[in-house]
Short mmCIF file of N, CA, C and O and ligand atoms in Angstrom, two decimals:
data_model
loop_
_atom_site.label_atom_id
_atom_site.label_comp_id
_atom_site.label_asym_id
_atom_site.label_seq_id
_atom_site.Cartn_x
_atom_site.Cartn_y
_atom_site.Cartn_z
N MET A 1 -20.98 -8.97 -8.56
CA MET A 1 -21.67 -9.86 -8.41
C MET A 1 -21.51 -11.40 -8.53
O MET A 1 -20.56 -11.75 -9.21
N ALA A 2 -22.11 -12.21 -7.59
CA ALA A 2 -22.02 -13.98 -7.19
C ALA A 2 -22.05 -14.32 -8.63
O ALA A 2 -23.06 -13.95 -9.56
N ASP A 3 -21.50 -15.05 -9.10
CA ASP A 3 -21.26 -16.50 -10.13
C ASP A 3 -21.23 -15.43 -11.60
O ASP A 3 -21.59 -15.79 -12.50
N CYS A 4 -20.39 -14.56 -11.38
CA CYS A 4 -20.01 -13.62 -12.68
C CYS A 4 -18.83 -13.82 -12.79
O CYS A 4 -17.78 -13.51 -12.53
N ILE A 5 -18.54 -14.43 -13.90
CA ILE A 5 -17.03 -14.76 -14.63
C ILE A 5 -16.21 -13.85 -14.51
O ILE A 5 -14.62 -13.53 -13.95
N PHE A 6 -16.63 -12.46 -14.99
CA PHE A 6 -15.90 -11.26 -15.29
C PHE A 6 -15.72 -10.45 -13.90
O PHE A 6 -14.52 -10.04 -13.74
N CYS A 7 -16.71 -10.60 -12.99
CA CYS A 7 -16.03 -9.84 -11.79
C CYS A 7 -15.13 -10.63 -11.13
O CYS A 7 -14.24 -10.35 -10.25
N ALA A 8 -15.27 -11.97 -11.34
CA ALA A 8 -14.06 -12.91 -10.67
C ALA A 8 -12.84 -12.68 -11.35
O ALA A 8 -11.81 -12.78 -10.52
N ILE A 9 -12.79 -12.40 -12.62
CA ILE A 9 -11.52 -12.04 -13.25
C ILE A 9 -11.09 -10.63 -12.33
O ILE A 9 -9.79 -10.38 -12.37
N ALA A 10 -11.88 -9.74 -12.57
CA ALA A 10 -11.65 -8.43 -11.93
C ALA A 10 -10.99 -8.30 -10.33
O ALA A 10 -10.04 -7.72 -10.11
N LYS A 11 -11.43 -9.64 -9.52
CA LYS A 11 -11.00 -9.57 -8.26
C LYS A 11 -9.72 -10.53 -8.05
O LYS A 11 -9.17 -10.48 -7.01
N GLY A 12 -9.31 -10.99 -9.52
CA GLY A 12 -8.16 -11.87 -9.47
C GLY A 12 -8.42 -13.11 -9.01
O GLY A 12 -7.59 -14.12 -8.47
N GLU A 13 -9.62 -13.69 -8.97
CA GLU A 13 -10.34 -15.14 -8.28
C GLU A 13 -9.75 -16.10 -9.48
O GLU A 13 -9.90 -17.23 -9.31
N ILE A 14 -10.19 -15.54 -10.84
CA ILE A 14 -9.77 -16.50 -11.73
C ILE A 14 -8.61 -15.66 -12.62
O ILE A 14 -8.90 -14.43 -12.61
N PRO A 15 -7.75 -16.52 -13.00
CA PRO A 15 -6.33 -15.98 -13.67
C PRO A 15 -6.91 -15.02 -15.14
O PRO A 15 -7.72 -15.69 -15.79
N SER A 16 -6.32 -14.47 -15.79
CA SER A 16 -6.16 -13.61 -16.85
C SER A 16 -4.88 -13.12 -17.15
O SER A 16 -4.46 -12.79 -16.36
N THR A 17 -4.97 -12.86 -18.50
CA THR A 17 -3.67 -12.43 -19.14
C THR A 17 -3.83 -11.04 -19.55
O THR A 17 -4.58 -10.58 -20.18
N LYS A 18 -3.37 -9.89 -18.36
CA LYS A 18 -3.86 -8.80 -18.17
C LYS A 18 -2.99 -7.84 -19.36
O LYS A 18 -1.99 -8.02 -19.38
N VAL A 19 -3.68 -6.89 -19.84
CA VAL A 19 -3.06 -6.01 -20.78
C VAL A 19 -2.88 -4.68 -20.19
O VAL A 19 -1.95 -4.17 -20.44
N TYR A 20 -3.83 -4.29 -19.38
CA TYR A 20 -4.10 -2.92 -18.97
C TYR A 20 -4.99 -2.69 -17.87
O TYR A 20 -5.95 -3.54 -17.69
N GLU A 21 -4.75 -2.12 -16.80
CA GLU A 21 -5.54 -1.87 -15.61
C GLU A 21 -5.46 -0.39 -15.07
O GLU A 21 -4.26 0.20 -15.28
N ASP A 22 -6.51 0.36 -14.82
CA ASP A 22 -6.34 1.61 -14.20
C ASP A 22 -7.75 1.36 -12.98
O ASP A 22 -8.41 0.15 -12.72
N GLN A 23 -8.06 2.39 -12.42
CA GLN A 23 -8.71 2.44 -11.16
C GLN A 23 -9.97 1.98 -11.13
O GLN A 23 -10.92 0.98 -10.47
N HIS A 24 -10.90 1.94 -12.50
CA HIS A 24 -12.02 1.68 -12.94
C HIS A 24 -12.03 0.36 -13.91
O HIS A 24 -13.27 0.04 -13.91
N VAL A 25 -11.32 0.02 -14.88
CA VAL A 25 -10.95 -0.64 -15.87
C VAL A 25 -10.12 -1.67 -15.50
O VAL A 25 -8.90 -1.49 -15.16
N LEU A 26 -10.48 -3.09 -16.35
CA LEU A 26 -9.47 -4.20 -16.48
C LEU A 26 -9.35 -4.26 -17.89
O LEU A 26 -10.61 -4.66 -18.52
N ALA A 27 -8.28 -4.52 -18.73
CA ALA A 27 -8.20 -5.30 -19.77
C ALA A 27 -7.47 -6.60 -19.75
O ALA A 27 -6.30 -6.20 -19.36
N PHE A 28 -7.86 -7.57 -20.55
CA PHE A 28 -6.96 -8.72 -20.58
C PHE A 28 -7.64 -9.50 -21.85
O PHE A 28 -8.63 -9.15 -22.84
N ARG A 29 -6.58 -10.69 -22.21
CA ARG A 29 -6.30 -11.20 -23.65
C ARG A 29 -7.77 -12.04 -23.29
O ARG A 29 -8.14 -13.00 -22.64
N ASP A 30 -8.60 -12.10 -24.65
CA ASP A 30 -9.82 -13.04 -24.63
C ASP A 30 -9.49 -14.53 -24.94
O ASP A 30 -8.24 -14.77 -25.31
N ILE A 31 -10.09 -15.55 -23.82
CA ILE A 31 -9.59 -16.89 -23.94
C ILE A 31 -9.69 -17.58 -25.25
O ILE A 31 -8.92 -18.76 -25.53
N ASN A 32 -10.65 -17.06 -26.15
CA ASN A 32 -10.73 -17.88 -27.58
C ASN A 32 -10.94 -16.57 -28.68
O ASN A 32 -11.86 -16.20 -28.94
N PRO A 33 -9.53 -16.28 -28.96
CA PRO A 33 -9.34 -14.98 -29.51
C PRO A 33 -10.12 -14.98 -31.22
O PRO A 33 -10.04 -15.91 -31.92
N MET A 34 -10.92 -14.05 -31.67
CA MET A 34 -11.50 -14.17 -32.76
C MET A 34 -10.59 -13.42 -33.81
O MET A 34 -10.92 -13.23 -35.18
N ALA A 35 -9.39 -12.74 -33.55
CA ALA A 35 -8.47 -12.08 -34.37
C ALA A 35 -6.96 -12.05 -33.80
O ALA A 35 -6.98 -12.51 -32.69
N PRO A 36 -5.96 -11.84 -34.50
CA PRO A 36 -4.41 -12.04 -33.84
C PRO A 36 -4.32 -11.34 -32.80
O PRO A 36 -3.72 -11.53 -31.97
N LYS A 37 -4.91 -10.19 -32.53
CA LYS A 37 -5.36 -9.43 -31.44
C LYS A 37 -6.51 -9.14 -31.10
O LYS A 37 -7.39 -8.83 -31.76
N HIS A 38 -7.01 -9.89 -29.39
CA HIS A 38 -8.06 -9.98 -29.34
C HIS A 38 -8.16 -9.47 -27.68
O HIS A 38 -7.79 -10.27 -26.64
N VAL A 39 -8.49 -8.16 -27.37
CA VAL A 39 -8.98 -7.79 -25.99
C VAL A 39 -10.06 -7.58 -25.36
O VAL A 39 -10.82 -6.98 -25.97
N VAL A 40 -10.11 -8.13 -23.87
CA VAL A 40 -11.66 -7.57 -23.26
C VAL A 40 -11.64 -7.07 -22.60
O VAL A 40 -10.39 -6.83 -21.86
N ILE A 41 -12.40 -5.75 -22.37
CA ILE A 41 -12.19 -4.51 -21.69
C ILE A 41 -13.33 -4.32 -20.90
O ILE A 41 -14.62 -4.18 -21.50
N ILE A 42 -13.29 -4.44 -19.71
CA ILE A 42 -14.28 -4.56 -18.75
C ILE A 42 -14.38 -3.56 -17.49
O ILE A 42 -13.35 -2.97 -16.93
N PRO A 43 -15.60 -2.81 -16.90
CA PRO A 43 -15.43 -2.25 -16.05
C PRO A 43 -15.32 -2.81 -14.47
O PRO A 43 -15.71 -4.21 -14.68
N LYS A 44 -14.71 -2.69 -13.47
CA LYS A 44 -14.15 -3.25 -12.50
C LYS A 44 -15.80 -3.86 -11.81
O LYS A 44 -15.81 -4.73 -11.36
N ARG A 45 -16.76 -2.69 -11.77
CA ARG A 45 -17.92 -2.87 -11.10
C ARG A 45 -18.91 -3.18 -12.13
O ARG A 45 -18.93 -3.13 -13.42
N HIS A 46 -19.78 -4.28 -11.52
CA HIS A 46 -20.54 -5.12 -12.35
C HIS A 46 -21.84 -4.19 -13.14
O HIS A 46 -22.33 -3.65 -12.21
N VAL A 47 -21.74 -4.02 -14.16
CA VAL A 47 -22.96 -3.93 -14.83
C VAL A 47 -23.54 -5.06 -15.97
O VAL A 47 -22.14 -5.27 -16.67
N SER A 48 -24.98 -5.19 -16.60
CA SER A 48 -24.86 -6.39 -17.13
C SER A 48 -24.39 -6.19 -18.34
O SER A 48 -24.13 -7.22 -19.29
N GLY A 49 -24.38 -4.46 -19.11
CA GLY A 49 -24.04 -4.79 -20.57
C GLY A 49 -24.43 -3.28 -20.83
O GLY A 49 -24.66 -2.63 -20.18
N LEU A 50 -24.31 -2.89 -22.39
CA LEU A 50 -24.70 -1.56 -22.46
C LEU A 50 -26.11 -1.03 -22.08
O LEU A 50 -25.98 0.16 -21.81
N ASN A 51 -26.93 -1.78 -21.97
CA ASN A 51 -28.26 -1.31 -21.78
C ASN A 51 -28.08 -0.88 -20.40
O ASN A 51 -29.12 -0.08 -19.87
N GLU A 52 -27.06 -1.00 -19.59
CA GLU A 52 -26.96 -0.67 -18.07
C GLU A 52 -26.10 0.52 -18.09
O GLU A 52 -25.39 1.14 -16.95
N TRP A 53 -25.59 1.13 -19.44
CA TRP A 53 -24.59 2.17 -19.42
C TRP A 53 -24.69 3.35 -18.56
O TRP A 53 -23.58 3.99 -17.74
N GLU A 54 -26.00 3.89 -18.51
CA GLU A 54 -26.21 4.69 -17.56
C GLU A 54 -25.86 4.66 -15.99
O GLU A 54 -26.24 5.37 -15.14
N GLY A 55 -26.04 3.28 -15.63
CA GLY A 55 -25.50 3.09 -14.30
C GLY A 55 -24.26 3.38 -14.20
O GLY A 55 -23.62 3.18 -12.89
N LEU A 56 -23.49 3.28 -15.23
CA LEU A 56 -21.98 3.71 -14.36
C LEU A 56 -21.95 5.11 -14.65
O LEU A 56 -22.37 5.98 -15.18
N ALA A 57 -20.49 5.77 -13.63
CA ALA A 57 -20.59 6.70 -13.37
C ALA A 57 -19.63 7.67 -14.60
O ALA A 57 -19.06 6.71 -15.50
N ALA A 58 -19.64 9.21 -14.93
CA ALA A 58 -18.97 9.55 -16.20
C ALA A 58 -17.58 9.26 -16.18
O ALA A 58 -16.96 8.88 -17.23
N GLU A 59 -16.65 8.80 -15.00
CA GLU A 59 -15.40 8.40 -15.12
C GLU A 59 -15.03 7.05 -15.38
O GLU A 59 -14.20 6.76 -15.80
N GLU A 60 -16.15 6.17 -15.14
CA GLU A 60 -16.06 4.82 -15.60
C GLU A 60 -16.57 4.59 -16.77
O GLU A 60 -15.44 3.94 -17.85
N GLN A 61 -17.29 5.46 -17.58
CA GLN A 61 -17.70 5.38 -18.70
C GLN A 61 -16.60 5.95 -19.62
O GLN A 61 -15.95 5.14 -20.84
N LEU A 62 -15.93 7.11 -19.11
CA LEU A 62 -14.61 7.69 -19.95
C LEU A 62 -13.70 6.59 -19.90
O LEU A 62 -12.78 6.49 -20.83
N ALA A 63 -13.30 5.96 -18.82
CA ALA A 63 -12.30 4.81 -18.52
C ALA A 63 -12.30 3.73 -19.45
O ALA A 63 -11.24 3.68 -20.04
N LEU A 64 -13.74 3.36 -19.61
CA LEU A 64 -13.62 2.11 -20.44
C LEU A 64 -13.37 2.66 -21.84
O LEU A 64 -12.54 2.06 -22.77
N LEU A 65 -13.71 3.64 -22.46
CA LEU A 65 -13.59 4.28 -23.73
C LEU A 65 -12.20 4.50 -23.94
O LEU A 65 -11.37 4.19 -24.99
N ARG A 66 -11.46 4.95 -22.91
CA ARG A 66 -10.22 5.53 -23.26
C ARG A 66 -9.08 4.61 -23.28
O ARG A 66 -8.50 4.18 -23.88
N ALA A 67 -9.38 3.42 -22.41
CA ALA A 67 -9.19 1.79 -22.41
C ALA A 67 -8.68 1.23 -23.71
O ALA A 67 -7.49 0.64 -24.06
N CYS A 68 -10.02 1.46 -24.41
CA CYS A 68 -9.65 0.77 -25.71
C CYS A 68 -8.84 1.49 -26.84
O CYS A 68 -7.83 0.63 -27.11
N THR A 69 -8.58 2.79 -26.80
CA THR A 69 -7.45 3.28 -27.23
C THR A 69 -6.30 3.43 -26.59
O THR A 69 -5.31 3.03 -27.58
N VAL A 70 -6.09 3.36 -25.36
CA VAL A 70 -4.80 2.78 -25.05
C VAL A 70 -4.18 1.34 -25.14
O VAL A 70 -3.02 1.26 -25.41
N VAL A 71 -5.29 0.31 -24.91
CA VAL A 71 -4.98 -0.83 -25.76
C VAL A 71 -4.47 -0.93 -26.94
O VAL A 71 -3.70 -1.72 -27.75
N ALA A 72 -5.48 -0.35 -27.77
CA ALA A 72 -4.88 -0.38 -29.47
C ALA A 72 -3.64 0.07 -29.64
O ALA A 72 -2.84 -0.50 -30.18
N LYS A 73 -3.22 1.21 -28.67
CA LYS A 73 -1.92 1.69 -28.82
C LYS A 73 -1.15 0.46 -28.48
O LYS A 73 0.34 0.44 -28.88
N GLU A 74 -1.19 0.09 -27.38
CA GLU A 74 -0.05 -0.72 -26.68
C GLU A 74 -0.04 -1.90 -27.51
O GLU A 74 0.96 -2.93 -27.60
N GLU A 75 -1.01 -2.29 -28.28
CA GLU A 75 -1.04 -3.83 -28.89
C GLU A 75 -0.59 -3.31 -30.50
O GLU A 75 -0.37 -4.09 -31.30
N GLY A 76 -0.22 -1.91 -30.58
CA GLY A 76 0.67 -1.65 -31.81
C GLY A 76 -0.20 -1.70 -32.97
O GLY A 76 0.04 -2.04 -34.28
N ILE A 77 -1.75 -1.31 -32.93
CA ILE A 77 -2.61 -1.56 -34.09
C ILE A 77 -3.26 -0.48 -34.52
O ILE A 77 -4.33 -0.34 -35.24
N THR A 78 -2.83 0.63 -34.06
CA THR A 78 -3.37 2.04 -34.23
C THR A 78 -3.30 2.55 -35.53
O THR A 78 -4.52 2.97 -36.43
N GLU A 79 -2.23 2.01 -36.25
CA GLU A 79 -2.07 2.22 -37.85
C GLU A 79 -2.62 1.29 -38.87
O GLU A 79 -3.48 1.74 -39.85
N SER A 80 -2.45 0.07 -38.77
CA SER A 80 -3.10 -0.70 -39.09
C SER A 80 -4.99 -0.92 -39.26
O SER A 80 -5.48 -1.37 -40.20
N GLY A 81 -5.32 -0.40 -38.00
CA GLY A 81 -6.79 -0.48 -37.95
C GLY A 81 -7.43 -1.70 -36.87
O GLY A 81 -6.64 -2.51 -36.57
N TYR A 82 -8.44 -1.38 -35.85
CA TYR A 82 -8.79 -2.33 -35.29
C TYR A 82 -10.48 -1.92 -35.06
O TYR A 82 -10.98 -0.97 -35.77
N ARG A 83 -11.13 -2.57 -34.58
CA ARG A 83 -12.44 -2.61 -34.44
C ARG A 83 -12.54 -3.02 -32.92
O ARG A 83 -12.43 -3.94 -32.27
N VAL A 84 -13.91 -1.88 -32.47
CA VAL A 84 -14.11 -2.10 -30.80
C VAL A 84 -15.95 -2.55 -31.11
O VAL A 84 -16.40 -1.93 -31.80
N VAL A 85 -16.13 -3.66 -30.04
CA VAL A 85 -17.28 -4.22 -30.49
C VAL A 85 -17.87 -4.33 -28.97
O VAL A 85 -17.20 -4.80 -28.26
N SER A 86 -19.28 -4.13 -29.04
CA SER A 86 -19.75 -4.79 -27.56
C SER A 86 -20.95 -5.54 -27.80
O SER A 86 -22.28 -4.65 -28.25
N ASN A 87 -21.05 -6.67 -27.60
CA ASN A 87 -22.42 -7.71 -27.95
C ASN A 87 -23.35 -7.00 -26.88
O ASN A 87 -22.92 -7.22 -25.53
N CYS A 88 -24.59 -6.91 -26.94
CA CYS A 88 -25.60 -6.58 -25.78
C CYS A 88 -26.78 -7.26 -26.17
O CYS A 88 -27.42 -7.35 -27.12
N GLY A 89 -27.06 -8.11 -25.30
CA GLY A 89 -28.26 -9.37 -25.37
C GLY A 89 -28.17 -10.21 -26.30
O GLY A 89 -27.14 -10.46 -27.11
N PRO A 90 -29.10 -11.16 -26.34
CA PRO A 90 -29.14 -12.33 -27.18
C PRO A 90 -29.28 -12.54 -28.86
O PRO A 90 -28.39 -13.06 -29.03
N ASP A 91 -29.70 -11.48 -29.14
CA ASP A 91 -29.56 -11.47 -30.64
C ASP A 91 -28.05 -11.31 -31.43
O ASP A 91 -27.78 -11.38 -32.08
N ALA A 92 -27.68 -10.37 -30.17
CA ALA A 92 -25.98 -9.98 -31.03
C ALA A 92 -25.06 -11.05 -30.18
O ALA A 92 -24.21 -10.98 -30.56
N GLY A 93 -25.39 -12.13 -29.14
CA GLY A 93 -24.80 -12.96 -28.89
C GLY A 93 -23.89 -12.79 -27.96
O GLY A 93 -23.12 -13.43 -27.52
N GLN A 94 -24.23 -11.96 -26.94
CA GLN A 94 -24.14 -12.03 -25.64
C GLN A 94 -23.71 -12.93 -24.76
O GLN A 94 -24.93 -13.73 -24.16
N THR A 95 -22.34 -13.29 -24.22
CA THR A 95 -22.44 -14.43 -23.61
C THR A 95 -22.07 -14.38 -22.29
O THR A 95 -22.30 -14.97 -21.17
N VAL A 96 -21.21 -13.34 -21.94
CA VAL A 96 -21.24 -13.09 -20.61
C VAL A 96 -21.98 -11.58 -20.19
O VAL A 96 -21.66 -11.00 -20.37
N PRO A 97 -22.65 -11.96 -18.89
CA PRO A 97 -23.46 -10.45 -18.87
C PRO A 97 -22.74 -9.71 -17.81
O PRO A 97 -23.39 -9.43 -16.70
N HIS A 98 -21.64 -9.33 -17.96
CA HIS A 98 -20.73 -8.22 -17.76
C HIS A 98 -20.33 -7.29 -18.79
O HIS A 98 -19.64 -7.80 -19.58
N LEU A 99 -20.68 -6.19 -18.77
CA LEU A 99 -20.54 -5.31 -19.71
C LEU A 99 -19.06 -5.50 -20.18
O LEU A 99 -18.18 -5.57 -19.49
N HIS A 100 -18.75 -5.55 -21.58
CA HIS A 100 -17.24 -5.77 -21.71
C HIS A 100 -17.06 -5.09 -23.25
O HIS A 100 -18.17 -5.31 -24.35
N PHE A 101 -15.93 -4.85 -23.86
CA PHE A 101 -15.67 -4.33 -25.16
C PHE A 101 -14.69 -5.20 -25.73
O PHE A 101 -13.71 -5.34 -25.05
N HIS A 102 -14.90 -5.50 -26.83
CA HIS A 102 -13.88 -6.23 -27.75
C HIS A 102 -13.12 -5.31 -28.37
O HIS A 102 -13.62 -4.47 -29.11
N VAL A 103 -11.61 -5.26 -28.07
CA VAL A 103 -10.91 -4.86 -29.24
C VAL A 103 -10.21 -6.22 -30.23
O VAL A 103 -9.43 -6.60 -29.49
N LEU A 104 -10.54 -5.43 -31.39
CA LEU A 104 -10.09 -6.61 -32.62
C LEU A 104 -9.14 -6.02 -33.42
O LEU A 104 -9.52 -5.11 -34.20
N GLY A 105 -8.05 -6.60 -33.81
CA GLY A 105 -7.18 -6.24 -34.68
C GLY A 105 -5.88 -6.91 -35.02
O GLY A 105 -6.03 -8.18 -34.79
N GLY A 106 -4.89 -6.63 -35.43
CA GLY A 106 -3.72 -7.51 -35.94
C GLY A 106 -3.89 -8.08 -37.27
O GLY A 106 -2.78 -9.09 -37.59
N GLY A 107 -4.98 -7.86 -37.92
CA GLY A 107 -4.75 -8.66 -38.90
C GLY A 107 -6.20 -8.16 -39.53
O GLY A 107 -6.97 -7.32 -39.17
N LYS A 108 -6.61 -8.22 -41.05
CA LYS A 108 -7.65 -8.00 -41.96
C LYS A 108 -8.75 -8.80 -41.41
O LYS A 108 -9.00 -9.96 -41.09
N LEU A 109 -9.93 -7.81 -40.89
CA LEU A 109 -10.85 -8.17 -40.04
C LEU A 109 -12.36 -8.60 -41.12
O LEU A 109 -12.27 -7.85 -42.19
N SER A 110 -13.09 -9.42 -40.68
CA SER A 110 -14.43 -9.43 -41.84
C SER A 110 -14.80 -8.63 -42.04
O SER A 110 -14.98 -7.67 -40.85
N VAL A 111 -15.47 -7.43 -42.95
CA VAL A 111 -16.43 -6.79 -43.56
C VAL A 111 -17.67 -7.10 -42.65
O VAL A 111 -18.38 -5.95 -42.74
N ASN A 112 -18.15 -8.33 -42.52
CA ASN A 112 -19.51 -8.34 -41.90
C ASN A 112 -19.56 -8.31 -40.47
O ASN A 112 -18.96 -8.54 -39.61
N LEU A 113 -20.32 -6.96 -40.27
CA LEU A 113 -20.61 -6.60 -39.01
C LEU A 113 -21.77 -7.70 -38.28
O LEU A 113 -22.34 -7.32 -37.03
N ALA A 114 -22.77 -7.85 -39.33
CA ALA A 114 -23.63 -8.81 -39.04
C ALA A 114 -24.23 -9.80 -39.60
O ALA A 114 -23.78 -10.04 -40.76
P1 AMP B 1 -19.17 -12.04 -25.57
O1 AMP B 1 -19.70 -13.35 -26.32
O2 AMP B 1 -19.39 -10.77 -26.35
O3 AMP B 1 -20.36 -12.03 -24.34
O4 AMP B 1 -17.96 -12.21 -25.23
C1 AMP B 1 -17.55 -12.73 -24.06
C2 AMP B 1 -15.93 -12.96 -24.67
O5 AMP B 1 -15.47 -13.46 -23.26
C3 AMP B 1 -15.92 -14.33 -25.37
O6 AMP B 1 -15.10 -13.61 -26.25
C4 AMP B 1 -15.19 -15.48 -24.51
O7 AMP B 1 -14.19 -15.79 -25.10
C5 AMP B 1 -14.73 -14.36 -23.78
N1 AMP B 1 -14.11 -14.98 -22.01
C6 AMP B 1 -15.05 -15.99 -21.76
N2 AMP B 1 -14.16 -16.43 -20.66
C7 AMP B 1 -13.25 -15.83 -20.50
C8 AMP B 1 -11.94 -16.01 -19.51
N3 AMP B 1 -11.96 -16.86 -18.60
N4 AMP B 1 -11.35 -15.06 -19.62
C9 AMP B 1 -10.97 -14.69 -20.79
N5 AMP B 1 -11.87 -14.37 -21.78
C10 AMP B 1 -12.71 -15.25 -21.41
ZN1 ZN B 2 -19.68 -8.87 -13.19
#
């Protein structure tokens, strides 16, 4: 999608620090980390957010969730623990309208989810 920063990252038009990639998914370090380990996981194909989850093929959906667990393993945070978050819409503070999951860990996280 034109003018989408995460589409531009997926195409390599904007640099990112890649952590993981497969056919459907790209994972890269958040530019403004909220935890010692903070990785953003996106589908390569544009959908605006979780509200468009049904617009993804089952294999893309699976690849996204699988990537969260693979990234957690590669970041070494499976034992200490981590959180997976997807902000959807204005009340949740979604700032980039391209579906993404945050994987957060590497230290004690806030207990406040809202
Ligand atoms: P959200 O606020 O849930 O929509 O999350 C968007 C996230 O994307 C924020 O945590 C930003 O710091 C992150 N972000 C925005 N631009 C970039 C970029 N160019 N590279 C890496 N992360 C980015
Ligand atoms: Zn996009």
